[in-house]
Short mmCIF file of C-alpha atoms in Angstrom, two decimals:
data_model
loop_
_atom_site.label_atom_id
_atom_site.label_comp_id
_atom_site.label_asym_id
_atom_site.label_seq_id
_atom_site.Cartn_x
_atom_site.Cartn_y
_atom_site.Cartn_z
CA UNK A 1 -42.15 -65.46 -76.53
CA UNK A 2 -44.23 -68.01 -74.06
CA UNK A 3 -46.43 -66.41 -71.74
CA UNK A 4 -44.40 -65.93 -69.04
CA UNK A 5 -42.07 -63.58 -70.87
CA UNK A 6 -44.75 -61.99 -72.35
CA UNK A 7 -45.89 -60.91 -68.76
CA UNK A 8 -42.99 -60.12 -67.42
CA UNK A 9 -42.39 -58.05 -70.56
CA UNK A 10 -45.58 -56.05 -70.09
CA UNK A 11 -45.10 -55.98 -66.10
CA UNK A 12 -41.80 -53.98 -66.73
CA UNK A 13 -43.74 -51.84 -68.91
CA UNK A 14 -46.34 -50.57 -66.49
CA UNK A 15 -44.01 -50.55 -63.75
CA UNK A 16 -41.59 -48.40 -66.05
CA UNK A 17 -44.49 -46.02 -67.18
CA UNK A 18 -45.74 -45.84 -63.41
CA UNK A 19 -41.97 -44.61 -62.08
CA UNK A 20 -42.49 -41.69 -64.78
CA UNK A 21 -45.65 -40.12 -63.36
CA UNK A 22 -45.27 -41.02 -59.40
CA UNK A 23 -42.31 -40.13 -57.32
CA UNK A 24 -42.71 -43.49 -55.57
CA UNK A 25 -39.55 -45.40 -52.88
CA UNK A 26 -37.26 -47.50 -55.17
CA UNK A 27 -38.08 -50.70 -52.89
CA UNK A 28 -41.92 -50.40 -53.52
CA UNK A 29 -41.44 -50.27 -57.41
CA UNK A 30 -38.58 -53.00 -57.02
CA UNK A 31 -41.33 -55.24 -55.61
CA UNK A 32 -43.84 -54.22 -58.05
CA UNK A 33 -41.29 -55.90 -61.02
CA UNK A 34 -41.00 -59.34 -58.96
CA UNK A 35 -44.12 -59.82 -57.94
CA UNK A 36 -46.38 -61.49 -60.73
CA UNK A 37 -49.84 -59.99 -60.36
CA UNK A 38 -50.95 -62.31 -63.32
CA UNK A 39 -51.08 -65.14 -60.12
CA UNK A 40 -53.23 -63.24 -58.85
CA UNK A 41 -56.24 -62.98 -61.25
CA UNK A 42 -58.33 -65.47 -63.23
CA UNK A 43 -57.46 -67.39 -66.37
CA UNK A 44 -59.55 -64.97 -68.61
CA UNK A 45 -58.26 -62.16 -67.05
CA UNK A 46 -54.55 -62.79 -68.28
CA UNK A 47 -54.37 -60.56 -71.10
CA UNK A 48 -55.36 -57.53 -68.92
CA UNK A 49 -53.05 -58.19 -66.05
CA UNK A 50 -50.17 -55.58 -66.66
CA UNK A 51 -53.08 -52.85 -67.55
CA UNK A 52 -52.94 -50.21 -64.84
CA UNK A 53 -56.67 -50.82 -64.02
CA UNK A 54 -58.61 -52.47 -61.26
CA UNK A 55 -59.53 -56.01 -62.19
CA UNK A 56 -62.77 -58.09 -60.83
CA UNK A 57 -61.65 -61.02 -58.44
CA UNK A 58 -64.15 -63.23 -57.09
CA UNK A 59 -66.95 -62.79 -54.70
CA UNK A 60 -67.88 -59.44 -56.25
CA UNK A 61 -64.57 -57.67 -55.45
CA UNK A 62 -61.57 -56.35 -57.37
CA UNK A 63 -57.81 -56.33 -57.55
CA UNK A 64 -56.69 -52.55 -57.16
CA UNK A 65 -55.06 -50.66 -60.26
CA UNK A 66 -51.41 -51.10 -59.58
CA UNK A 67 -50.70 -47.52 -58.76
CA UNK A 68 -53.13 -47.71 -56.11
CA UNK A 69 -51.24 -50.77 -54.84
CA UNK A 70 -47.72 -48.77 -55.18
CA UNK A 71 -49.19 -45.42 -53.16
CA UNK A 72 -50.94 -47.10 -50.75
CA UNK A 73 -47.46 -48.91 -49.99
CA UNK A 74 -45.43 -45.56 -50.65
CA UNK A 75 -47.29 -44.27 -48.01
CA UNK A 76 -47.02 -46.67 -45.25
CA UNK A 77 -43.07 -45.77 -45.45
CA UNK A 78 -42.10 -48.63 -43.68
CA UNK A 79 -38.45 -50.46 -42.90
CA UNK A 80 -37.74 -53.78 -43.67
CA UNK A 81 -38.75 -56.24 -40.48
CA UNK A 82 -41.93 -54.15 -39.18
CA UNK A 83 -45.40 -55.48 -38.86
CA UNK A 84 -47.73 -54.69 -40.78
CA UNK A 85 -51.58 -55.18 -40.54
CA UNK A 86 -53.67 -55.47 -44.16
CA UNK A 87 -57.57 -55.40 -43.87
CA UNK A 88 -59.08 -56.82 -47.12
CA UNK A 89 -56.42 -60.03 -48.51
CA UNK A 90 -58.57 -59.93 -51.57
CA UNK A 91 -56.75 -62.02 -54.27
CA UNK A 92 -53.61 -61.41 -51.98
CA UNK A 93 -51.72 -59.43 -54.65
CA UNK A 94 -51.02 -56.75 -52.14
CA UNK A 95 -50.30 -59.21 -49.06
CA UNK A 96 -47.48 -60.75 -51.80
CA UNK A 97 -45.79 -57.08 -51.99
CA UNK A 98 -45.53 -56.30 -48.80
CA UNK A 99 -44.08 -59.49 -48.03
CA UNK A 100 -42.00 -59.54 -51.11
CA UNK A 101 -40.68 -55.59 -49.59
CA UNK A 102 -39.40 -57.77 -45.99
CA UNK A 103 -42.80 -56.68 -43.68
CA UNK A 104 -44.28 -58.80 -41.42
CA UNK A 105 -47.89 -59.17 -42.26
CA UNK A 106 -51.20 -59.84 -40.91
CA UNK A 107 -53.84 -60.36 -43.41
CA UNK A 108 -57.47 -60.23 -42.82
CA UNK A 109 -60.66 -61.13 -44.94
CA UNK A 110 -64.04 -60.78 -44.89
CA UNK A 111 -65.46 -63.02 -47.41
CA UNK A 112 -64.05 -67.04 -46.79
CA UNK A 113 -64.02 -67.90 -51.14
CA UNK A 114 -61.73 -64.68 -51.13
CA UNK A 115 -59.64 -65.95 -48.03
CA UNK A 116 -58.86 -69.48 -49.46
CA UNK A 117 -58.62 -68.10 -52.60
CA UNK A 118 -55.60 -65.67 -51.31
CA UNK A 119 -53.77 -68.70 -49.46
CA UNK A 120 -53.91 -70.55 -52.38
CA UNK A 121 -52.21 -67.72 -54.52
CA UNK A 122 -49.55 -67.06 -51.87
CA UNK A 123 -48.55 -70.14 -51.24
CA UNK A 124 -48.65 -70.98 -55.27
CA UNK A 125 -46.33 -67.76 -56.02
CA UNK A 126 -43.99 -68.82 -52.67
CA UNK A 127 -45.26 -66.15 -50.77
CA UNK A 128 -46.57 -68.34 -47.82
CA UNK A 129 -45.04 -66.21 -44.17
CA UNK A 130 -47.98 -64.34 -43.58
CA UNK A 131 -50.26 -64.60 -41.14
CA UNK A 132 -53.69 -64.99 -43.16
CA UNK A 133 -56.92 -64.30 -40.98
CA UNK A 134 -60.92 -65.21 -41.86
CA UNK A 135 -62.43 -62.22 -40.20
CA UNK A 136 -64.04 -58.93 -39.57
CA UNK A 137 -61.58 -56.53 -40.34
CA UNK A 138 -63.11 -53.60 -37.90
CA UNK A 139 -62.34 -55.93 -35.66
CA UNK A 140 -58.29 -56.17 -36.23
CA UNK A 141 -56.63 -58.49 -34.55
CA UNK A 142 -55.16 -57.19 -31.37
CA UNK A 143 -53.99 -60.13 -30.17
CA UNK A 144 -50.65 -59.62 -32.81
CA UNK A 145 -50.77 -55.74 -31.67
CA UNK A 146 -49.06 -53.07 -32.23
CA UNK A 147 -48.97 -52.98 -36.09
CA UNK A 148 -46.10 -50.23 -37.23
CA UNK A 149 -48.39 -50.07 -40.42
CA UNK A 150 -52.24 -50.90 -41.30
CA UNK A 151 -53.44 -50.59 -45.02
CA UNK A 152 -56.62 -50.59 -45.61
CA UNK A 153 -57.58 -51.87 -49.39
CA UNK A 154 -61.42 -50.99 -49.22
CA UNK A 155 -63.33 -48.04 -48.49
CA UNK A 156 -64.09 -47.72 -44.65
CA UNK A 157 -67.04 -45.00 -43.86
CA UNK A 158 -65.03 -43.54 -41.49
CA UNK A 159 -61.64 -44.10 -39.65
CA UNK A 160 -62.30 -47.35 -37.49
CA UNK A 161 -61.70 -46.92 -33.61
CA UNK A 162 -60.36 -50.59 -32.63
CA UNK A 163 -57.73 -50.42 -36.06
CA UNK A 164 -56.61 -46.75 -34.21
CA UNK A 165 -56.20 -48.62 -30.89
CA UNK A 166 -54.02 -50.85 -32.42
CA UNK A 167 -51.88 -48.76 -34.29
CA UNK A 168 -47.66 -48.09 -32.35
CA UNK A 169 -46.90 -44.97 -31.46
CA UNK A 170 -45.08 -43.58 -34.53
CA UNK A 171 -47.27 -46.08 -37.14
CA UNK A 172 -49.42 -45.10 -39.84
CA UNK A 173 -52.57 -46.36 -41.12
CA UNK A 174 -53.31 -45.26 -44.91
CA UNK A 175 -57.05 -45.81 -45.17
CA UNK A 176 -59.43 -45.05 -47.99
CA UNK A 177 -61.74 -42.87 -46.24
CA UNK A 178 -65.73 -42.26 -47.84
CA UNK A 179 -68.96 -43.55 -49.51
CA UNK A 180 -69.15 -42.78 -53.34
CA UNK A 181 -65.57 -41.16 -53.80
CA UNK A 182 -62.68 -42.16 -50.87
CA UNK A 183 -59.83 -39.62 -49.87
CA UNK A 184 -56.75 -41.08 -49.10
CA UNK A 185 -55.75 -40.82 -45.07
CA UNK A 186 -52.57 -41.41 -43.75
CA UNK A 187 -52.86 -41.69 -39.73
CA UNK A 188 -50.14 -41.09 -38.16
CA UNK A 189 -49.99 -41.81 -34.45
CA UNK A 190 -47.68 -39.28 -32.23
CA UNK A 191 -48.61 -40.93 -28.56
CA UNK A 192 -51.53 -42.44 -26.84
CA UNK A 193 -53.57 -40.07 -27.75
CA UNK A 194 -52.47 -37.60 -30.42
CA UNK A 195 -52.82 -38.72 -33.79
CA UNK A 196 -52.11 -36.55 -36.78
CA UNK A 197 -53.68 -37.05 -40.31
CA UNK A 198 -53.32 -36.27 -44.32
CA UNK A 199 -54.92 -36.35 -47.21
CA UNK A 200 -52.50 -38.01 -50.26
CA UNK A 201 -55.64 -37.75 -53.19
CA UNK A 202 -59.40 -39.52 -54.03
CA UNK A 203 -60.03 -42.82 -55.08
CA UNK A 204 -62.54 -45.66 -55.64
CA UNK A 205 -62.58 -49.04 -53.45
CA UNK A 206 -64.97 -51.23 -53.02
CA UNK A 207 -66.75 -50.54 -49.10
CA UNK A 208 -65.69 -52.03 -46.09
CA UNK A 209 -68.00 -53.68 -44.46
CA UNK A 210 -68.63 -55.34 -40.74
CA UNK A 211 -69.33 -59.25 -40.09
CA UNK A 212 -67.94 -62.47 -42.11
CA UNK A 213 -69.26 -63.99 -45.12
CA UNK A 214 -69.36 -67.12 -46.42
CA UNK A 215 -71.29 -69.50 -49.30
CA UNK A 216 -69.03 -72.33 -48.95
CA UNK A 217 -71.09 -75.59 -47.90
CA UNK A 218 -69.11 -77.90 -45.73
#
């Protein structure tokens, strides 16, 4: 088999062993089979891509165990066609299913290496329609508000105000919520002022942090 069977062979494997533990929508794990998360990581990380483990990325970061991708989707429960805003592109394996499920997205990234490095993935794997953003994501980006969905794929110390501001009435944010150990939130927002919240299980992400950050010479 050449390498690109071999991956997709494994990918179906994870995906098949991830169905039988999680009680996740049958769109989310559809676009877990298509898209290729091996894209998505270095060269010498190939042989681990279809392990259901964070990998490291550039810059320091990671790419998030594929569950973690799947319920972090699962629980924006979004329709085809709404908009969706993503703080931390990383790699952009996330960015590609969400796109890849019919969303509109807004991506945003603190760290530039990690911002190019995500355009150059998407556009690589044909997953070039979203709307990729070099920035602080406390910030959001209000000008494209109101999201229907944010995800948040990094550990915030606490639920950020400005992201809540530009949540619609009737979104949800899912946001990894702590310092050491993160419980998953899901924000739901009921009117301009009511907002009601869960908790859907603890994780590990790296922190979210404020500013932009960049060691590319120009």
């Amino acid at each position: 088999m050449n390498d690109d069977v071999e991956q997709r062979v494994a990918r179906l494997k994870v995906i098949e062993r991830i169905a039988e533990k999680n009680n996740f929508r049958a769109d989310v794990m559809a676009a877990l089979e298509v898209v290729e998360r091996h894209q998505f990581i270095a060269e010498y990380q190939q042989a681990k891509a279809y392990r259901d483990k964070p990998l490291p990325i550039d810059a320091g970061q990671t790419i998030s165990q594929i569950t973690t991708v799947a319920a972090q989707t699962n629980l924006l429960n979004l329709q085809k066609g709404q908009k969706v805003l993503e703080i931390g592109t990383g790699s952009g394996y996330q960015t590609a299913i969400l796109l890849e499920m019919g969303f509109q997205v807004y991506s945003m990234e603190r760290i530039e290496k990690l911002h190019l490095l995500a355009k150059e993935n998407l556009n690589k794997t044909g997953y070039d329609k979203a709307v990729l953003i070099y920035g602080d994501g406390f910030e959001g980006l209000p000008q494209y508000a109101p999201y229907d969905g944010i995800l948040i794929a990094c550990a915030a110390p606490g639920i950020p105000d400005k992201l809540l501001e530009q949540l619609a009435i009737g979104g949800r944010m899912v946001v990894p919520v702590g310092v050491y150990e993160q419980k998953m939130t899901v924000i739901e927002r009921i009117s301009a002022d009511d907002y009601h919240s869960s908790f859907e299980g603890y994780y590990h992400f790296v922190p979210m942090l404020k500013g932009k950050e960049s060691d590319i010479q120009y």
